[in-house]
Amino acid sequence: MKLFLKRDARLGLICLLYILISIPLYFILNHFIYGWLAWNLFLACLPLLFSTLARTAKECTNTPMFIVTILFWLIFYPNAPYMITDFIHVSSLGFNSYFTVLKDIIAWFGLVYMTVGIVLGILIGILSLDNIVQLINDTKRRNIAVIIVSIISGYALYIGRFLRFNPVPLIKALIQDFSMFTILFSLLFAAYIMSSYWIYSILKKTNNKRIE
């Protein structure tokens, strides 16, 4: 119990530091990507917070708190794996063609900084999912839970990237915009979420065996 709390707290502090650094960079370098990364990483941290609270509530047998935190986790979880789609903003840094090597250190700094933020978001997503999965005792049910959450999140990523959250036309857009691309995009990112978690799970088990 204490180990996962320390782990999550340390990762949370790293993310907070990244966000605090991003704010002045947004004004100094006058580029939207730094503000965007700070906001997206903040949203990505929420599922880690709710998953930690859910595990704590489970340990304390606080059922109402457990149910509420699980629901909030499920709502906010897609924000973490969503960060990988921020790579579409690479071109805004000046990387418009692979035929030329860009000699602009600010652009390269932006690329490295963006990658660090996105990796943090992906890691947060994996750890928050692991927090929830660890609450399930049966291995088969764990895998089923991962698959279900991944499929839901894959579709949520499509909504977040292409439809946005405009309450008025959203339901209409969900019906009109649904296509084969919607299905393939959702399945692609569901596979990305599942494979990321299962790779982490394998590495975690290997590490645990070494410790034992």
JSON list of C-alpha atoms in Angstrom, two decimals:
[
{"chain": "A", "resi": 1, "resn": "MET", "atom": "CA", "xyz": [0.00, 0.00, 0.00]},
{"chain": "A", "resi": 2, "resn": "LYS", "atom": "CA", "xyz": [2.67, 2.51, 1.02]},
{"chain": "A", "resi": 3, "resn": "LEU", "atom": "CA", "xyz": [4.87, 1.64, -1.97]},
{"chain": "A", "resi": 4, "resn": "PHE", "atom": "CA", "xyz": [2.29, 2.56, -4.60]},
{"chain": "A", "resi": 5, "resn": "LEU", "atom": "CA", "xyz": [1.42, 5.76, -2.71]},
{"chain": "A", "resi": 6, "resn": "LYS", "atom": "CA", "xyz": [5.08, 6.83, -2.72]},
{"chain": "A", "resi": 7, "resn": "ARG", "atom": "CA", "xyz": [5.41, 5.92, -6.41]},
{"chain": "A", "resi": 8, "resn": "ASP", "atom": "CA", "xyz": [2.32, 7.89, -7.40]},
{"chain": "A", "resi": 9, "resn": "ALA", "atom": "CA", "xyz": [3.32, 10.86, -5.23]},
{"chain": "A", "resi": 10, "resn": "ARG", "atom": "CA", "xyz": [6.78, 11.03, -6.82]},
{"chain": "A", "resi": 11, "resn": "LEU", "atom": "CA", "xyz": [5.37, 10.84, -10.33]},
{"chain": "A", "resi": 12, "resn": "GLY", "atom": "CA", "xyz": [2.83, 13.51, -9.40]},
{"chain": "A", "resi": 13, "resn": "LEU", "atom": "CA", "xyz": [5.61, 15.81, -8.21]},
{"chain": "A", "resi": 14, "resn": "ILE", "atom": "CA", "xyz": [7.55, 15.29, -11.45]},
{"chain": "A", "resi": 15, "resn": "CYS", "atom": "CA", "xyz": [4.43, 16.20, -13.44]},
{"chain": "A", "resi": 16, "resn": "LEU", "atom": "CA", "xyz": [3.85, 19.26, -11.26]},
{"chain": "A", "resi": 17, "resn": "LEU", "atom": "CA", "xyz": [7.42, 20.38, -11.92]},
{"chain": "A", "resi": 18, "resn": "TYR", "atom": "CA", "xyz": [6.91, 19.88, -15.67]},
{"chain": "A", "resi": 19, "resn": "ILE", "atom": "CA", "xyz": [3.71, 21.94, -15.57]},
{"chain": "A", "resi": 20, "resn": "LEU", "atom": "CA", "xyz": [5.36, 24.74, -13.57]},
{"chain": "A", "resi": 21, "resn": "ILE", "atom": "CA", "xyz": [8.25, 24.89, -16.06]},
{"chain": "A", "resi": 22, "resn": "SER", "atom": "CA", "xyz": [5.83, 24.85, -19.02]},
{"chain": "A", "resi": 23, "resn": "ILE", "atom": "CA", "xyz": [4.01, 28.00, -17.91]},
{"chain": "A", "resi": 24, "resn": "PRO", "atom": "CA", "xyz": [6.96, 30.43, -18.18]},
{"chain": "A", "resi": 25, "resn": "LEU", "atom": "CA", "xyz": [8.13, 28.65, -21.37]},
{"chain": "A", "resi": 26, "resn": "TYR", "atom": "CA", "xyz": [4.74, 29.43, -22.91]},
{"chain": "A", "resi": 27, "resn": "PHE", "atom": "CA", "xyz": [5.30, 33.17, -22.39]},
{"chain": "A", "resi": 28, "resn": "ILE", "atom": "CA", "xyz": [9.06, 33.25, -23.05]},
{"chain": "A", "resi": 29, "resn": "LEU", "atom": "CA", "xyz": [9.01, 31.22, -26.27]},
{"chain": "A", "resi": 30, "resn": "ASN", "atom": "CA", "xyz": [5.55, 32.46, -27.26]},
{"chain": "A", "resi": 31, "resn": "HIS", "atom": "CA", "xyz": [4.40, 29.06, -28.51]},
{"chain": "A", "resi": 32, "resn": "PHE", "atom": "CA", "xyz": [1.03, 27.48, -27.76]},
{"chain": "A", "resi": 33, "resn": "ILE", "atom": "CA", "xyz": [2.46, 23.97, -27.43]},
{"chain": "A", "resi": 34, "resn": "TYR", "atom": "CA", "xyz": [3.93, 24.61, -23.96]},
{"chain": "A", "resi": 35, "resn": "GLY", "atom": "CA", "xyz": [0.62, 25.80, -22.55]},
{"chain": "A", "resi": 36, "resn": "TRP", "atom": "CA", "xyz": [-1.17, 22.94, -24.30]},
{"chain": "A", "resi": 37, "resn": "LEU", "atom": "CA", "xyz": [1.23, 20.37, -22.86]},
{"chain": "A", "resi": 38, "resn": "ALA", "atom": "CA", "xyz": [0.83, 21.81, -19.34]},
{"chain": "A", "resi": 39, "resn": "TRP", "atom": "CA", "xyz": [-2.97, 21.62, -19.57]},
{"chain": "A", "resi": 40, "resn": "ASN", "atom": "CA", "xyz": [-3.03, 18.14, -21.10]},
{"chain": "A", "resi": 41, "resn": "LEU", "atom": "CA", "xyz": [-0.58, 16.79, -18.53]},
{"chain": "A", "resi": 42, "resn": "PHE", "atom": "CA", "xyz": [-2.70, 18.27, -15.74]},
{"chain": "A", "resi": 43, "resn": "LEU", "atom": "CA", "xyz": [-5.73, 16.43, -17.13]},
{"chain": "A", "resi": 44, "resn": "ALA", "atom": "CA", "xyz": [-3.64, 13.27, -17.49]},
{"chain": "A", "resi": 45, "resn": "CYS", "atom": "CA", "xyz": [-2.72, 13.44, -13.79]},
{"chain": "A", "resi": 46, "resn": "LEU", "atom": "CA", "xyz": [-6.36, 13.30, -12.69]},
{"chain": "A", "resi": 47, "resn": "PRO", "atom": "CA", "xyz": [-6.85, 9.56, -13.39]},
{"chain": "A", "resi": 48, "resn": "LEU", "atom": "CA", "xyz": [-3.73, 8.80, -11.34]},
{"chain": "A", "resi": 49, "resn": "LEU", "atom": "CA", "xyz": [-5.19, 10.82, -8.47]},
{"chain": "A", "resi": 50, "resn": "PHE", "atom": "CA", "xyz": [-8.58, 9.09, -8.69]},
{"chain": "A", "resi": 51, "resn": "SER", "atom": "CA", "xyz": [-7.06, 5.62, -9.03]},
{"chain": "A", "resi": 52, "resn": "THR", "atom": "CA", "xyz": [-4.92, 6.26, -5.94]},
{"chain": "A", "resi": 53, "resn": "LEU", "atom": "CA", "xyz": [-7.99, 7.44, -4.03]},
{"chain": "A", "resi": 54, "resn": "ALA", "atom": "CA", "xyz": [-9.90, 4.36, -5.24]},
{"chain": "A", "resi": 55, "resn": "ARG", "atom": "CA", "xyz": [-7.23, 1.99, -3.92]},
{"chain": "A", "resi": 56, "resn": "THR", "atom": "CA", "xyz": [-7.14, 3.89, -0.63]},
{"chain": "A", "resi": 57, "resn": "ALA", "atom": "CA", "xyz": [-10.95, 3.75, -0.36]},
{"chain": "A", "resi": 58, "resn": "LYS", "atom": "CA", "xyz": [-10.85, 0.00, -1.08]},
{"chain": "A", "resi": 59, "resn": "GLU", "atom": "CA", "xyz": [-8.29, -0.55, 1.67]},
{"chain": "A", "resi": 60, "resn": "CYS", "atom": "CA", "xyz": [-10.41, 1.48, 4.10]},
{"chain": "A", "resi": 61, "resn": "THR", "atom": "CA", "xyz": [-13.61, -0.33, 2.96]},
{"chain": "A", "resi": 62, "resn": "ASN", "atom": "CA", "xyz": [-15.23, 3.00, 2.12]},
{"chain": "A", "resi": 63, "resn": "THR", "atom": "CA", "xyz": [-17.70, 1.78, -0.54]},
{"chain": "A", "resi": 64, "resn": "PRO", "atom": "CA", "xyz": [-19.35, 5.11, -1.50]},
{"chain": "A", "resi": 65, "resn": "MET", "atom": "CA", "xyz": [-15.94, 6.77, -1.88]},
{"chain": "A", "resi": 66, "resn": "PHE", "atom": "CA", "xyz": [-14.69, 3.78, -3.87]},
{"chain": "A", "resi": 67, "resn": "ILE", "atom": "CA", "xyz": [-17.59, 3.91, -6.36]},
{"chain": "A", "resi": 68, "resn": "VAL", "atom": "CA", "xyz": [-17.30, 7.68, -6.85]},
{"chain": "A", "resi": 69, "resn": "THR", "atom": "CA", "xyz": [-13.54, 7.59, -7.44]},
{"chain": "A", "resi": 70, "resn": "ILE", "atom": "CA", "xyz": [-13.84, 4.65, -9.87]},
{"chain": "A", "resi": 71, "resn": "LEU", "atom": "CA", "xyz": [-16.43, 6.58, -11.91]},
{"chain": "A", "resi": 72, "resn": "PHE", "atom": "CA", "xyz": [-14.29, 9.72, -11.97]},
{"chain": "A", "resi": 73, "resn": "TRP", "atom": "CA", "xyz": [-11.27, 7.62, -12.92]},
{"chain": "A", "resi": 74, "resn": "LEU", "atom": "CA", "xyz": [-13.13, 6.10, -15.88]},
{"chain": "A", "resi": 75, "resn": "ILE", "atom": "CA", "xyz": [-14.26, 9.55, -17.04]},
{"chain": "A", "resi": 76, "resn": "PHE", "atom": "CA", "xyz": [-10.81, 11.13, -16.87]},
{"chain": "A", "resi": 77, "resn": "TYR", "atom": "CA", "xyz": [-8.63, 8.12, -17.76]},
{"chain": "A", "resi": 78, "resn": "PRO", "atom": "CA", "xyz": [-8.63, 8.71, -21.57]},
{"chain": "A", "resi": 79, "resn": "ASN", "atom": "CA", "xyz": [-6.85, 12.04, -20.97]},
{"chain": "A", "resi": 80, "resn": "ALA", "atom": "CA", "xyz": [-3.61, 10.15, -20.20]},
{"chain": "A", "resi": 81, "resn": "PRO", "atom": "CA", "xyz": [-3.26, 7.96, -23.34]},
{"chain": "A", "resi": 82, "resn": "TYR", "atom": "CA", "xyz": [-4.71, 10.88, -25.35]},
{"chain": "A", "resi": 83, "resn": "MET", "atom": "CA", "xyz": [-1.40, 12.74, -24.94]},
{"chain": "A", "resi": 84, "resn": "ILE", "atom": "CA", "xyz": [0.26, 10.61, -27.62]},
{"chain": "A", "resi": 85, "resn": "THR", "atom": "CA", "xyz": [-1.92, 12.40, -30.19]},
{"chain": "A", "resi": 86, "resn": "ASP", "atom": "CA", "xyz": [-0.16, 15.67, -29.28]},
{"chain": "A", "resi": 87, "resn": "PHE", "atom": "CA", "xyz": [2.65, 14.57, -31.60]},
{"chain": "A", "resi": 88, "resn": "ILE", "atom": "CA", "xyz": [0.53, 16.00, -34.43]},
{"chain": "A", "resi": 89, "resn": "HIS", "atom": "CA", "xyz": [1.74, 19.43, -33.26]},
{"chain": "A", "resi": 90, "resn": "VAL", "atom": "CA", "xyz": [5.37, 18.63, -34.19]},
{"chain": "A", "resi": 91, "resn": "SER", "atom": "CA", "xyz": [4.95, 20.49, -37.47]},
{"chain": "A", "resi": 92, "resn": "SER", "atom": "CA", "xyz": [4.14, 23.69, -35.56]},
{"chain": "A", "resi": 93, "resn": "LEU", "atom": "CA", "xyz": [7.69, 23.62, -34.18]},
{"chain": "A", "resi": 94, "resn": "GLY", "atom": "CA", "xyz": [9.12, 23.85, -37.69]},
{"chain": "A", "resi": 95, "resn": "PHE", "atom": "CA", "xyz": [9.52, 20.18, -38.67]},
{"chain": "A", "resi": 96, "resn": "ASN", "atom": "CA", "xyz": [7.67, 20.37, -41.97]},
{"chain": "A", "resi": 97, "resn": "SER", "atom": "CA", "xyz": [9.76, 18.09, -44.18]},
{"chain": "A", "resi": 98, "resn": "TYR", "atom": "CA", "xyz": [12.09, 15.14, -43.68]},
{"chain": "A", "resi": 99, "resn": "PHE", "atom": "CA", "xyz": [14.10, 16.27, -46.73]},
{"chain": "A", "resi": 100, "resn": "THR", "atom": "CA", "xyz": [15.77, 19.05, -44.74]},
{"chain": "A", "resi": 101, "resn": "VAL", "atom": "CA", "xyz": [17.48, 18.89, -41.36]},
{"chain": "A", "resi": 102, "resn": "LEU", "atom": "CA", "xyz": [16.19, 21.76, -39.25]},
{"chain": "A", "resi": 103, "resn": "LYS", "atom": "CA", "xyz": [19.01, 23.73, -37.60]},
{"chain": "A", "resi": 104, "resn": "ASP", "atom": "CA", "xyz": [16.96, 25.50, -34.97]},
{"chain": "A", "resi": 105, "resn": "ILE", "atom": "CA", "xyz": [17.82, 24.57, -31.38]},
{"chain": "A", "resi": 106, "resn": "ILE", "atom": "CA", "xyz": [14.54, 26.03, -30.06]},
{"chain": "A", "resi": 107, "resn": "ALA", "atom": "CA", "xyz": [12.60, 23.68, -32.35]},
{"chain": "A", "resi": 108, "resn": "TRP", "atom": "CA", "xyz": [14.67, 20.68, -31.23]},
{"chain": "A", "resi": 109, "resn": "PHE", "atom": "CA", "xyz": [14.20, 21.75, -27.60]},
{"chain": "A", "resi": 110, "resn": "GLY", "atom": "CA", "xyz": [10.46, 21.86, -28.22]},
{"chain": "A", "resi": 111, "resn": "LEU", "atom": "CA", "xyz": [10.51, 18.36, -29.69]},
{"chain": "A", "resi": 112, "resn": "VAL", "atom": "CA", "xyz": [12.43, 16.92, -26.72]},
{"chain": "A", "resi": 113, "resn": "TYR", "atom": "CA", "xyz": [10.27, 18.80, -24.22]},
{"chain": "A", "resi": 114, "resn": "MET", "atom": "CA", "xyz": [7.08, 17.63, -25.93]},
{"chain": "A", "resi": 115, "resn": "THR", "atom": "CA", "xyz": [8.29, 14.02, -25.93]},
{"chain": "A", "resi": 116, "resn": "VAL", "atom": "CA", "xyz": [9.06, 14.13, -22.19]},
{"chain": "A", "resi": 117, "resn": "GLY", "atom": "CA", "xyz": [5.56, 15.45, -21.45]},
{"chain": "A", "resi": 118, "resn": "ILE", "atom": "CA", "xyz": [3.88, 12.86, -23.65]},
{"chain": "A", "resi": 119, "resn": "VAL", "atom": "CA", "xyz": [5.90, 10.01, -22.11]},
{"chain": "A", "resi": 120, "resn": "LEU", "atom": "CA", "xyz": [4.88, 11.24, -18.64]},
{"chain": "A", "resi": 121, "resn": "GLY", "atom": "CA", "xyz": [1.23, 11.22, -19.73]},
{"chain": "A", "resi": 122, "resn": "ILE", "atom": "CA", "xyz": [1.51, 7.69, -21.12]},
{"chain": "A", "resi": 123, "resn": "LEU", "atom": "CA", "xyz": [3.25, 6.46, -17.96]},
{"chain": "A", "resi": 124, "resn": "ILE", "atom": "CA", "xyz": [0.57, 8.05, -15.78]},
{"chain": "A", "resi": 125, "resn": "GLY", "atom": "CA", "xyz": [-2.08, 6.27, -17.80]},
{"chain": "A", "resi": 126, "resn": "ILE", "atom": "CA", "xyz": [-0.36, 2.90, -17.43]},
{"chain": "A", "resi": 127, "resn": "LEU", "atom": "CA", "xyz": [0.12, 3.29, -13.67]},
{"chain": "A", "resi": 128, "resn": "SER", "atom": "CA", "xyz": [-3.41, 4.53, -13.05]},
{"chain": "A", "resi": 129, "resn": "LEU", "atom": "CA", "xyz": [-4.81, 1.60, -15.03]},
{"chain": "A", "resi": 130, "resn": "ASP", "atom": "CA", "xyz": [-2.59, -0.74, -13.02]},
{"chain": "A", "resi": 131, "resn": "ASN", "atom": "CA", "xyz": [-3.93, 0.77, -9.78]},
{"chain": "A", "resi": 132, "resn": "ILE", "atom": "CA", "xyz": [-7.47, -0.12, -10.85]},
{"chain": "A", "resi": 133, "resn": "VAL", "atom": "CA", "xyz": [-6.60, -3.55, -12.27]},
{"chain": "A", "resi": 134, "resn": "GLN", "atom": "CA", "xyz": [-4.86, -4.52, -9.02]},
{"chain": "A", "resi": 135, "resn": "LEU", "atom": "CA", "xyz": [-8.22, -4.20, -7.28]},
{"chain": "A", "resi": 136, "resn": "ILE", "atom": "CA", "xyz": [-9.45, -7.24, -9.26]},
{"chain": "A", "resi": 137, "resn": "ASN", "atom": "CA", "xyz": [-8.34, -10.61, -7.89]},
{"chain": "A", "resi": 138, "resn": "ASP", "atom": "CA", "xyz": [-9.03, -12.88, -10.86]},
{"chain": "A", "resi": 139, "resn": "THR", "atom": "CA", "xyz": [-6.51, -12.73, -13.75]},
{"chain": "A", "resi": 140, "resn": "LYS", "atom": "CA", "xyz": [-9.12, -13.37, -16.44]},
{"chain": "A", "resi": 141, "resn": "ARG", "atom": "CA", "xyz": [-11.31, -10.56, -15.10]},
{"chain": "A", "resi": 142, "resn": "ARG", "atom": "CA", "xyz": [-8.29, -8.26, -15.02]},
{"chain": "A", "resi": 143, "resn": "ASN", "atom": "CA", "xyz": [-7.63, -8.89, -18.72]},
{"chain": "A", "resi": 144, "resn": "ILE", "atom": "CA", "xyz": [-11.31, -8.38, -19.57]},
{"chain": "A", "resi": 145, "resn": "ALA", "atom": "CA", "xyz": [-11.30, -5.09, -17.63]},
{"chain": "A", "resi": 146, "resn": "VAL", "atom": "CA", "xyz": [-8.21, -3.90, -19.52]},
{"chain": "A", "resi": 147, "resn": "ILE", "atom": "CA", "xyz": [-9.81, -4.76, -22.87]},
{"chain": "A", "resi": 148, "resn": "ILE", "atom": "CA", "xyz": [-13.09, -2.99, -22.02]},
{"chain": "A", "resi": 149, "resn": "VAL", "atom": "CA", "xyz": [-11.38, 0.13, -20.68]},
{"chain": "A", "resi": 150, "resn": "SER", "atom": "CA", "xyz": [-9.07, 0.21, -23.73]},
{"chain": "A", "resi": 151, "resn": "ILE", "atom": "CA", "xyz": [-11.94, 0.01, -26.23]},
{"chain": "A", "resi": 152, "resn": "ILE", "atom": "CA", "xyz": [-13.92, 2.71, -24.43]},
{"chain": "A", "resi": 153, "resn": "SER", "atom": "CA", "xyz": [-10.83, 4.90, -24.19]},
{"chain": "A", "resi": 154, "resn": "GLY", "atom": "CA", "xyz": [-9.93, 4.31, -27.84]},
{"chain": "A", "resi": 155, "resn": "TYR", "atom": "CA", "xyz": [-13.30, 5.74, -28.87]},
{"chain": "A", "resi": 156, "resn": "ALA", "atom": "CA", "xyz": [-12.94, 8.55, -26.32]},
{"chain": "A", "resi": 157, "resn": "LEU", "atom": "CA", "xyz": [-9.62, 9.50, -27.96]},
{"chain": "A", "resi": 158, "resn": "TYR", "atom": "CA", "xyz": [-11.40, 9.74, -31.30]},
{"chain": "A", "resi": 159, "resn": "ILE", "atom": "CA", "xyz": [-14.04, 12.02, -29.79]},
{"chain": "A", "resi": 160, "resn": "GLY", "atom": "CA", "xyz": [-11.42, 14.16, -28.07]},
{"chain": "A", "resi": 161, "resn": "ARG", "atom": "CA", "xyz": [-9.22, 14.54, -31.15]},
{"chain": "A", "resi": 162, "resn": "PHE", "atom": "CA", "xyz": [-11.85, 14.92, -33.88]},
{"chain": "A", "resi": 163, "resn": "LEU", "atom": "CA", "xyz": [-15.17, 15.96, -32.35]},
{"chain": "A", "resi": 164, "resn": "ARG", "atom": "CA", "xyz": [-14.12, 17.84, -29.21]},
{"chain": "A", "resi": 165, "resn": "PHE", "atom": "CA", "xyz": [-16.50, 18.32, -26.31]},
{"chain": "A", "resi": 166, "resn": "ASN", "atom": "CA", "xyz": [-19.09, 20.74, -27.64]},
{"chain": "A", "resi": 167, "resn": "PRO", "atom": "CA", "xyz": [-22.29, 19.69, -25.78]},
{"chain": "A", "resi": 168, "resn": "VAL", "atom": "CA", "xyz": [-24.74, 20.97, -28.39]},
{"chain": "A", "resi": 169, "resn": "PRO", "atom": "CA", "xyz": [-23.70, 19.08, -31.56]},
{"chain": "A", "resi": 170, "resn": "LEU", "atom": "CA", "xyz": [-21.84, 16.19, -29.89]},
{"chain": "A", "resi": 171, "resn": "ILE", "atom": "CA", "xyz": [-24.62, 13.56, -29.97]},
{"chain": "A", "resi": 172, "resn": "LYS", "atom": "CA", "xyz": [-25.52, 14.55, -33.53]},
{"chain": "A", "resi": 173, "resn": "ALA", "atom": "CA", "xyz": [-21.86, 14.49, -34.53]},
{"chain": "A", "resi": 174, "resn": "LEU", "atom": "CA", "xyz": [-21.35, 11.05, -32.98]},
{"chain": "A", "resi": 175, "resn": "ILE", "atom": "CA", "xyz": [-24.04, 9.67, -35.29]},
{"chain": "A", "resi": 176, "resn": "GLN", "atom": "CA", "xyz": [-23.16, 11.61, -38.46]},
{"chain": "A", "resi": 177, "resn": "ASP", "atom": "CA", "xyz": [-19.39, 11.27, -38.13]},
{"chain": "A", "resi": 178, "resn": "PHE", "atom": "CA", "xyz": [-19.37, 7.54, -37.37]},
{"chain": "A", "resi": 179, "resn": "SER", "atom": "CA", "xyz": [-17.50, 5.73, -40.13]},
{"chain": "A", "resi": 180, "resn": "MET", "atom": "CA", "xyz": [-15.02, 2.93, -40.83]},
{"chain": "A", "resi": 181, "resn": "PHE", "atom": "CA", "xyz": [-12.24, 5.38, -39.93]},
{"chain": "A", "resi": 182, "resn": "THR", "atom": "CA", "xyz": [-13.91, 5.91, -36.54]},
{"chain": "A", "resi": 183, "resn": "ILE", "atom": "CA", "xyz": [-13.86, 2.17, -35.88]},
{"chain": "A", "resi": 184, "resn": "LEU", "atom": "CA", "xyz": [-10.28, 1.66, -37.09]},
{"chain": "A", "resi": 185, "resn": "PHE", "atom": "CA", "xyz": [-8.96, 4.70, -35.19]},
{"chain": "A", "resi": 186, "resn": "SER", "atom": "CA", "xyz": [-10.70, 3.56, -31.98]},
{"chain": "A", "resi": 187, "resn": "LEU", "atom": "CA", "xyz": [-9.38, 0.00, -32.33]},
{"chain": "A", "resi": 188, "resn": "LEU", "atom": "CA", "xyz": [-5.86, 1.23, -33.16]},
{"chain": "A", "resi": 189, "resn": "PHE", "atom": "CA", "xyz": [-5.67, 3.30, -29.99]},
{"chain": "A", "resi": 190, "resn": "ALA", "atom": "CA", "xyz": [-7.38, 0.60, -27.95]},
{"chain": "A", "resi": 191, "resn": "ALA", "atom": "CA", "xyz": [-4.58, -1.74, -29.09]},
{"chain": "A", "resi": 192, "resn": "TYR", "atom": "CA", "xyz": [-2.01, 0.91, -28.14]},
{"chain": "A", "resi": 193, "resn": "ILE", "atom": "CA", "xyz": [-3.47, 1.22, -24.63]},
{"chain": "A", "resi": 194, "resn": "MET", "atom": "CA", "xyz": [-3.70, -2.56, -24.15]},
{"chain": "A", "resi": 195, "resn": "SER", "atom": "CA", "xyz": [-0.21, -3.28, -25.45]},
{"chain": "A", "resi": 196, "resn": "SER", "atom": "CA", "xyz": [1.31, -0.48, -23.35]},
{"chain": "A", "resi": 197, "resn": "TYR", "atom": "CA", "xyz": [-0.28, -1.86, -20.20]},
{"chain": "A", "resi": 198, "resn": "TRP", "atom": "CA", "xyz": [0.56, -5.50, -20.93]},
{"chain": "A", "resi": 199, "resn": "ILE", "atom": "CA", "xyz": [4.20, -4.64, -21.71]},
{"chain": "A", "resi": 200, "resn": "TYR", "atom": "CA", "xyz": [4.37, -2.80, -18.38]},
{"chain": "A", "resi": 201, "resn": "SER", "atom": "CA", "xyz": [2.69, -5.76, -16.65]},
{"chain": "A", "resi": 202, "resn": "ILE", "atom": "CA", "xyz": [5.26, -8.22, -18.07]},
{"chain": "A", "resi": 203, "resn": "LEU", "atom": "CA", "xyz": [8.17, -6.00, -17.02]},
{"chain": "A", "resi": 204, "resn": "LYS", "atom": "CA", "xyz": [6.62, -5.59, -13.57]},
{"chain": "A", "resi": 205, "resn": "LYS", "atom": "CA", "xyz": [6.26, -9.35, -13.08]},
{"chain": "A", "resi": 206, "resn": "THR", "atom": "CA", "xyz": [9.84, -9.93, -14.27]},
{"chain": "A", "resi": 207, "resn": "ASN", "atom": "CA", "xyz": [11.13, -7.33, -11.85]},
{"chain": "A", "resi": 208, "resn": "ASN", "atom": "CA", "xyz": [9.12, -8.83, -8.96]},
{"chain": "A", "resi": 209, "resn": "LYS", "atom": "CA", "xyz": [10.59, -12.27, -9.66]},
{"chain": "A", "resi": 210, "resn": "ARG", "atom": "CA", "xyz": [14.11, -10.86, -9.56]},
{"chain": "A", "resi": 211, "resn": "ILE", "atom": "CA", "xyz": [13.43, -9.23, -6.20]},
{"chain": "A", "resi": 212, "resn": "GLU", "atom": "CA", "xyz": [12.03, -12.49, -4.80]}
]
